[in-house]
Amino acid sequence: MAPSSSQKEVSYQPIASDEPEALTSSLAKPPFLSSRAAVMIVPIVVTFTIALILGWVSGQHFSDRKWDGLISPPGNVEVVFEHDLLFSERPTPESEAAWNSLIPGKLKVHPPLCIYLSAYFTQVGRGFVHHPEIAPFISNLAVFHQLHCLHAIVVSYYTAIEDADVARGGQRPDGFLEETGTRMAQSHVRHCFDYIRQTLMCGADTNLEVLDHETRATSGWGQKRQCRSYHEVYEWAEKWANSTDTGILS
């Protein structure tokens, strides 16, 4: 669009020669930071940029930790699995104490106050935690639920064997199996079967187990694995244990 012919001609007028030199200098040159400010800001900008790059690279590393497409196992603790018969044998007071030791809780003192008699102490919590931010509602860490279910399957297995032996007249009933307080109802055990299946698939442990050259099979024992620190999980759960419930694995 062309300008109107009636518009007055506009022209730029030079600054009079008597204007202060400082004024003409400030108009002619854009303002720049002082050299001292530049010396302070440049290192900050460089450091911030490097931090961003390192953070991005680190994030890529931890989000895509793979071996030629295989997701690497979580955790940074090296563990060698060995068969501990205490956890696979027929339930005894010793084996039950071992199972119970896997689940954190707070110690609750029963009167009379006697620190020398363990019978006056029970653990409370059963792996349930309460944290003002992470777990504002009472929650259970899944690993403790998984151990609870595995323990129920172990006790139910040996109870079924005993029932069969007793029915054949092979042995007398072992009262201790009933004293464990384990929930052995069929509905509970069935729940545990599928719950453990799904948690195993959720964890998807990708540690590699090398086959025995002679048997062409693997037991999983004696081989190094990369694991999370169960000790750290235990300590955190013990610190934030909910103390409104009693018992451990029942």
mmCIF file of C-alpha atoms in Angstrom:
data_model
loop_
_atom_site.group_PDB
_atom_site.id
_atom_site.type_symbol
_atom_site.label_atom_id
_atom_site.label_comp_id
_atom_site.label_asym_id
_atom_site.label_seq_id
_atom_site.Cartn_x
_atom_site.Cartn_y
_atom_site.Cartn_z
ATOM 1 C CA MET A 1 0.000 0.000 0.000
ATOM 2 C CA ALA A 2 1.434 3.352 -1.086
ATOM 3 C CA PRO A 3 1.635 6.248 1.375
ATOM 4 C CA SER A 4 -0.779 9.197 0.986
ATOM 5 C CA SER A 5 0.441 12.042 -1.207
ATOM 6 C CA SER A 6 -0.712 14.577 1.394
ATOM 7 C CA GLN A 7 1.608 13.118 4.045
ATOM 8 C CA LYS A 8 4.385 15.487 4.957
ATOM 9 C CA GLU A 9 7.840 14.411 4.022
ATOM 10 C CA VAL A 10 9.779 13.104 6.954
ATOM 11 C CA SER A 11 13.516 13.388 7.118
ATOM 12 C CA TYR A 12 16.135 12.649 9.741
ATOM 13 C CA GLN A 13 17.888 15.646 11.242
ATOM 14 C CA PRO A 14 21.503 15.355 12.311
ATOM 15 C CA ILE A 15 22.279 16.047 15.964
ATOM 16 C CA ALA A 16 23.601 19.507 16.443
ATOM 17 C CA SER A 17 27.313 19.765 16.895
ATOM 18 C CA ASP A 18 26.870 21.343 20.302
ATOM 19 C CA GLU A 19 25.246 18.162 21.827
ATOM 20 C CA PRO A 20 27.353 16.579 24.576
ATOM 21 C CA GLU A 21 29.811 13.981 23.303
ATOM 22 C CA ALA A 22 28.703 11.476 25.927
ATOM 23 C CA LEU A 23 25.143 11.563 24.621
ATOM 24 C CA THR A 24 26.174 10.907 21.046
ATOM 25 C CA SER A 25 28.444 8.103 22.189
ATOM 26 C CA SER A 26 25.666 6.360 24.138
ATOM 27 C CA LEU A 27 23.265 6.571 21.225
ATOM 28 C CA ALA A 28 25.762 5.274 18.723
ATOM 29 C CA LYS A 29 26.960 2.186 20.678
ATOM 30 C CA PRO A 30 24.787 -0.580 22.187
ATOM 31 C CA PRO A 31 25.238 -1.196 25.916
ATOM 32 C CA PHE A 32 27.558 -4.094 26.729
ATOM 33 C CA LEU A 33 28.294 -5.892 30.001
ATOM 34 C CA SER A 34 31.371 -4.817 31.795
ATOM 35 C CA SER A 35 34.368 -7.114 31.534
ATOM 36 C CA ARG A 36 34.082 -7.982 35.245
ATOM 37 C CA ALA A 37 30.452 -9.113 34.844
ATOM 38 C CA ALA A 38 31.358 -11.160 31.792
ATOM 39 C CA VAL A 39 34.136 -12.910 33.711
ATOM 40 C CA MET A 40 31.604 -13.899 36.390
ATOM 41 C CA ILE A 41 28.741 -14.978 34.122
ATOM 42 C CA VAL A 42 30.619 -16.971 31.475
ATOM 43 C CA PRO A 43 31.846 -19.702 33.876
ATOM 44 C CA ILE A 44 28.335 -20.018 35.331
ATOM 45 C CA VAL A 45 26.811 -20.485 31.881
ATOM 46 C CA VAL A 46 29.491 -23.014 30.905
ATOM 47 C CA THR A 47 29.043 -24.979 34.150
ATOM 48 C CA PHE A 48 25.259 -25.016 33.786
ATOM 49 C CA THR A 49 25.545 -26.245 30.190
ATOM 50 C CA ILE A 50 27.935 -29.037 31.166
ATOM 51 C CA ALA A 51 25.607 -30.074 34.006
ATOM 52 C CA LEU A 52 22.678 -30.271 31.600
ATOM 53 C CA ILE A 53 24.666 -32.411 29.172
ATOM 54 C CA LEU A 54 25.904 -34.757 31.909
ATOM 55 C CA GLY A 55 22.392 -35.048 33.331
ATOM 56 C CA TRP A 56 20.979 -35.945 29.942
ATOM 57 C CA VAL A 57 23.706 -38.523 29.282
ATOM 58 C CA SER A 58 23.221 -40.015 32.756
ATOM 59 C CA GLY A 59 19.477 -40.175 32.259
ATOM 60 C CA GLN A 60 19.925 -41.946 28.953
ATOM 61 C CA HIS A 61 22.291 -44.418 30.591
ATOM 62 C CA PHE A 62 19.973 -45.367 33.452
ATOM 63 C CA SER A 63 16.781 -45.402 31.418
ATOM 64 C CA ASP A 64 18.263 -47.518 28.631
ATOM 65 C CA ARG A 65 20.664 -49.851 30.425
ATOM 66 C CA LYS A 66 20.682 -52.701 27.973
ATOM 67 C CA TRP A 67 23.063 -55.354 26.741
ATOM 68 C CA ASP A 68 22.466 -55.585 23.016
ATOM 69 C CA GLY A 69 18.748 -55.056 23.610
ATOM 70 C CA LEU A 70 18.479 -57.067 26.865
ATOM 71 C CA ILE A 71 17.471 -54.936 29.861
ATOM 72 C CA SER A 72 20.177 -55.268 32.499
ATOM 73 C CA PRO A 73 19.281 -56.388 36.045
ATOM 74 C CA PRO A 74 18.494 -53.631 38.562
ATOM 75 C CA GLY A 75 20.629 -52.833 41.566
ATOM 76 C CA ASN A 76 24.352 -52.667 42.224
ATOM 77 C CA VAL A 77 24.915 -55.394 44.831
ATOM 78 C CA GLU A 78 26.768 -58.536 43.763
ATOM 79 C CA VAL A 79 25.283 -61.698 45.281
ATOM 80 C CA VAL A 80 26.045 -65.396 44.832
ATOM 81 C CA PHE A 81 23.036 -67.656 45.412
ATOM 82 C CA GLU A 82 23.589 -70.735 47.587
ATOM 83 C CA HIS A 83 20.956 -73.238 48.695
ATOM 84 C CA ASP A 84 19.913 -72.460 52.282
ATOM 85 C CA LEU A 85 18.102 -75.564 53.503
ATOM 86 C CA LEU A 86 16.652 -73.656 56.432
ATOM 87 C CA PHE A 87 14.141 -72.010 54.095
ATOM 88 C CA SER A 88 13.165 -75.141 52.189
ATOM 89 C CA GLU A 89 12.996 -77.750 54.941
ATOM 90 C CA ARG A 90 9.958 -78.887 56.882
ATOM 91 C CA PRO A 91 8.904 -76.012 59.184
ATOM 92 C CA THR A 92 10.613 -76.013 62.580
ATOM 93 C CA PRO A 93 10.991 -73.341 65.261
ATOM 94 C CA GLU A 94 14.409 -72.546 63.761
ATOM 95 C CA SER A 95 13.140 -72.230 60.201
ATOM 96 C CA GLU A 96 10.196 -70.097 61.298
ATOM 97 C CA ALA A 97 12.570 -67.767 63.122
ATOM 98 C CA ALA A 98 14.612 -67.496 59.916
ATOM 99 C CA TRP A 99 11.534 -66.628 57.845
ATOM 100 C CA ASN A 100 10.397 -64.111 60.447
ATOM 101 C CA SER A 101 13.805 -62.421 60.398
ATOM 102 C CA LEU A 102 13.262 -61.469 56.745
ATOM 103 C CA ILE A 103 10.347 -59.191 57.584
ATOM 104 C CA PRO A 104 11.032 -55.865 59.334
ATOM 105 C CA GLY A 105 8.976 -54.406 62.119
ATOM 106 C CA LYS A 106 9.272 -52.544 65.393
ATOM 107 C CA LEU A 107 9.864 -54.264 68.699
ATOM 108 C CA LYS A 108 6.926 -54.115 71.066
ATOM 109 C CA VAL A 109 7.676 -54.727 74.730
ATOM 110 C CA HIS A 110 5.228 -56.750 76.804
ATOM 111 C CA PRO A 111 5.188 -56.547 80.591
ATOM 112 C CA PRO A 112 7.000 -57.451 82.687
ATOM 113 C CA LEU A 113 9.817 -55.394 81.206
ATOM 114 C CA CYS A 114 12.637 -57.849 80.795
ATOM 115 C CA ILE A 115 15.269 -57.338 78.153
ATOM 116 C CA TYR A 116 16.729 -60.792 78.693
ATOM 117 C CA LEU A 117 13.686 -62.828 77.769
ATOM 118 C CA SER A 118 12.819 -62.654 74.089
ATOM 119 C CA ALA A 119 9.421 -64.188 74.835
ATOM 120 C CA TYR A 120 8.344 -60.790 76.104
ATOM 121 C CA PHE A 121 8.988 -59.163 72.748
ATOM 122 C CA THR A 122 7.091 -59.411 69.487
ATOM 123 C CA GLN A 123 7.643 -57.712 66.169
ATOM 124 C CA VAL A 124 4.869 -55.577 64.815
ATOM 125 C CA GLY A 125 4.385 -54.221 61.331
ATOM 126 C CA ARG A 126 4.641 -57.276 59.046
ATOM 127 C CA GLY A 127 6.382 -55.145 56.429
ATOM 128 C CA PHE A 128 3.651 -52.503 56.483
ATOM 129 C CA VAL A 129 4.903 -48.926 56.452
ATOM 130 C CA HIS A 130 3.563 -45.450 56.968
ATOM 131 C CA HIS A 131 5.474 -42.454 55.589
ATOM 132 C CA PRO A 132 4.047 -38.901 55.505
ATOM 133 C CA GLU A 133 4.974 -38.401 51.842
ATOM 134 C CA ILE A 134 5.810 -41.734 50.204
ATOM 135 C CA ALA A 135 3.125 -43.795 51.943
ATOM 136 C CA PRO A 136 0.567 -41.442 53.561
ATOM 137 C CA PHE A 137 -1.816 -44.407 53.761
ATOM 138 C CA ILE A 138 -0.586 -47.607 55.389
ATOM 139 C CA SER A 139 1.089 -49.639 52.652
ATOM 140 C CA ASN A 140 3.026 -52.867 52.269
ATOM 141 C CA LEU A 141 6.228 -53.171 50.273
ATOM 142 C CA ALA A 142 5.562 -55.791 47.619
ATOM 143 C CA VAL A 143 8.663 -57.828 48.427
ATOM 144 C CA PHE A 144 7.323 -58.575 51.909
ATOM 145 C CA HIS A 145 3.962 -59.639 50.486
ATOM 146 C CA GLN A 146 5.834 -61.945 48.116
ATOM 147 C CA LEU A 147 7.799 -63.514 50.972
ATOM 148 C CA HIS A 148 4.579 -63.879 52.959
ATOM 149 C CA CYS A 149 3.013 -65.791 50.074
ATOM 150 C CA LEU A 150 6.055 -67.981 49.482
ATOM 151 C CA HIS A 151 6.128 -68.890 53.168
ATOM 152 C CA ALA A 152 2.434 -69.806 53.028
ATOM 153 C CA ILE A 153 3.102 -72.111 50.064
ATOM 154 C CA VAL A 154 6.004 -73.805 51.892
ATOM 155 C CA VAL A 155 3.931 -74.488 55.016
ATOM 156 C CA SER A 156 0.940 -75.625 52.950
ATOM 157 C CA TYR A 157 3.167 -77.986 50.955
ATOM 158 C CA TYR A 158 4.531 -79.745 54.031
ATOM 159 C CA THR A 159 1.088 -79.813 55.627
ATOM 160 C CA ALA A 160 -0.309 -81.572 52.553
ATOM 161 C CA ILE A 161 2.529 -84.124 52.681
ATOM 162 C CA GLU A 162 1.880 -84.729 56.363
ATOM 163 C CA ASP A 163 -1.858 -85.129 55.832
ATOM 164 C CA ALA A 164 -1.199 -87.768 53.174
ATOM 165 C CA ASP A 165 1.264 -89.627 55.406
ATOM 166 C CA VAL A 166 -1.125 -89.521 58.365
ATOM 167 C CA ALA A 167 -3.971 -90.792 56.185
ATOM 168 C CA ARG A 168 -1.819 -93.773 55.211
ATOM 169 C CA GLY A 169 -0.902 -94.357 58.834
ATOM 170 C CA GLY A 170 2.703 -93.508 58.163
ATOM 171 C CA GLN A 171 3.130 -90.926 60.922
ATOM 172 C CA ARG A 172 1.389 -89.011 63.645
ATOM 173 C CA PRO A 173 0.336 -85.393 63.070
ATOM 174 C CA ASP A 174 2.969 -82.742 63.726
ATOM 175 C CA GLY A 175 1.289 -80.067 65.801
ATOM 176 C CA PHE A 176 3.920 -77.459 64.981
ATOM 177 C CA LEU A 177 2.615 -76.938 61.458
ATOM 178 C CA GLU A 178 -0.620 -75.660 62.923
ATOM 179 C CA GLU A 179 1.231 -73.471 65.417
ATOM 180 C CA THR A 180 2.850 -71.361 62.697
ATOM 181 C CA GLY A 181 -0.417 -69.470 62.285
ATOM 182 C CA THR A 182 -0.032 -69.575 58.506
ATOM 183 C CA ARG A 183 -3.154 -69.042 56.437
ATOM 184 C CA MET A 184 -3.459 -72.287 54.497
ATOM 185 C CA ALA A 185 -6.981 -71.890 53.132
ATOM 186 C CA GLN A 186 -7.152 -72.994 49.501
ATOM 187 C CA SER A 187 -8.324 -69.553 48.388
ATOM 188 C CA HIS A 188 -5.291 -67.921 50.014
ATOM 189 C CA VAL A 189 -2.800 -70.393 48.557
ATOM 190 C CA ARG A 190 -4.336 -70.030 45.083
ATOM 191 C CA HIS A 191 -4.035 -66.264 45.452
ATOM 192 C CA CYS A 192 -0.367 -66.692 46.340
ATOM 193 C CA PHE A 193 0.340 -68.912 43.330
ATOM 194 C CA ASP A 194 -0.810 -66.292 40.846
ATOM 195 C CA TYR A 195 0.417 -63.327 42.873
ATOM 196 C CA ILE A 196 3.950 -64.715 42.837
ATOM 197 C CA ARG A 197 3.665 -65.478 39.110
ATOM 198 C CA GLN A 198 2.763 -61.883 38.349
ATOM 199 C CA THR A 199 5.391 -60.377 40.647
ATOM 200 C CA LEU A 200 8.082 -62.550 39.051
ATOM 201 C CA MET A 201 7.027 -61.306 35.626
ATOM 202 C CA CYS A 202 6.885 -57.731 36.924
ATOM 203 C CA GLY A 203 10.452 -57.948 38.230
ATOM 204 C CA ALA A 204 11.625 -59.831 35.107
ATOM 205 C CA ASP A 205 15.028 -60.747 36.534
ATOM 206 C CA THR A 206 17.482 -60.794 33.612
ATOM 207 C CA ASN A 207 20.534 -62.175 35.430
ATOM 208 C CA LEU A 208 22.073 -64.839 33.197
ATOM 209 C CA GLU A 209 22.424 -68.388 34.555
ATOM 210 C CA VAL A 210 25.070 -70.408 32.726
ATOM 211 C CA LEU A 211 24.194 -74.045 32.040
ATOM 212 C CA ASP A 212 26.279 -76.794 33.589
ATOM 213 C CA HIS A 213 28.469 -78.305 30.856
ATOM 214 C CA GLU A 214 27.679 -81.856 31.963
ATOM 215 C CA THR A 215 24.047 -81.769 33.063
ATOM 216 C CA ARG A 216 23.010 -79.117 30.530
ATOM 217 C CA ALA A 217 20.819 -77.626 33.265
ATOM 218 C CA THR A 218 21.135 -74.883 35.866
ATOM 219 C CA SER A 219 20.234 -74.801 39.532
ATOM 220 C CA GLY A 220 20.990 -71.101 39.852
ATOM 221 C CA TRP A 221 23.398 -71.762 42.715
ATOM 222 C CA GLY A 222 26.987 -70.580 42.787
ATOM 223 C CA GLN A 223 26.618 -67.883 40.147
ATOM 224 C CA LYS A 224 27.095 -64.150 40.569
ATOM 225 C CA ARG A 225 24.042 -61.949 40.306
ATOM 226 C CA GLN A 226 23.359 -58.244 40.287
ATOM 227 C CA CYS A 227 20.730 -57.418 42.913
ATOM 228 C CA ARG A 228 19.156 -54.581 44.797
ATOM 229 C CA SER A 229 20.251 -54.177 48.405
ATOM 230 C CA TYR A 230 17.664 -56.054 50.463
ATOM 231 C CA HIS A 231 19.397 -54.703 53.563
ATOM 232 C CA GLU A 232 18.673 -51.100 52.540
ATOM 233 C CA VAL A 233 15.031 -51.910 51.790
ATOM 234 C CA TYR A 234 14.737 -53.691 55.142
ATOM 235 C CA GLU A 235 16.245 -50.760 57.052
ATOM 236 C CA TRP A 236 13.944 -48.233 55.403
ATOM 237 C CA ALA A 237 10.868 -50.365 56.099
ATOM 238 C CA GLU A 238 11.988 -50.893 59.683
ATOM 239 C CA LYS A 239 12.395 -47.144 60.170
ATOM 240 C CA TRP A 240 8.891 -46.403 58.864
ATOM 241 C CA ALA A 241 7.182 -49.558 60.137
ATOM 242 C CA ASN A 242 3.517 -49.256 61.000
ATOM 243 C CA SER A 243 2.986 -50.425 64.560
ATOM 244 C CA THR A 244 -0.760 -50.992 64.623
ATOM 245 C CA ASP A 245 -0.691 -54.678 63.716
ATOM 246 C CA THR A 246 1.026 -57.722 65.170
ATOM 247 C CA GLY A 247 2.498 -60.850 63.717
ATOM 248 C CA ILE A 248 4.758 -61.251 60.737
ATOM 249 C CA LEU A 249 3.947 -63.981 58.260
ATOM 250 C CA SER A 250 0.563 -65.189 59.409
#
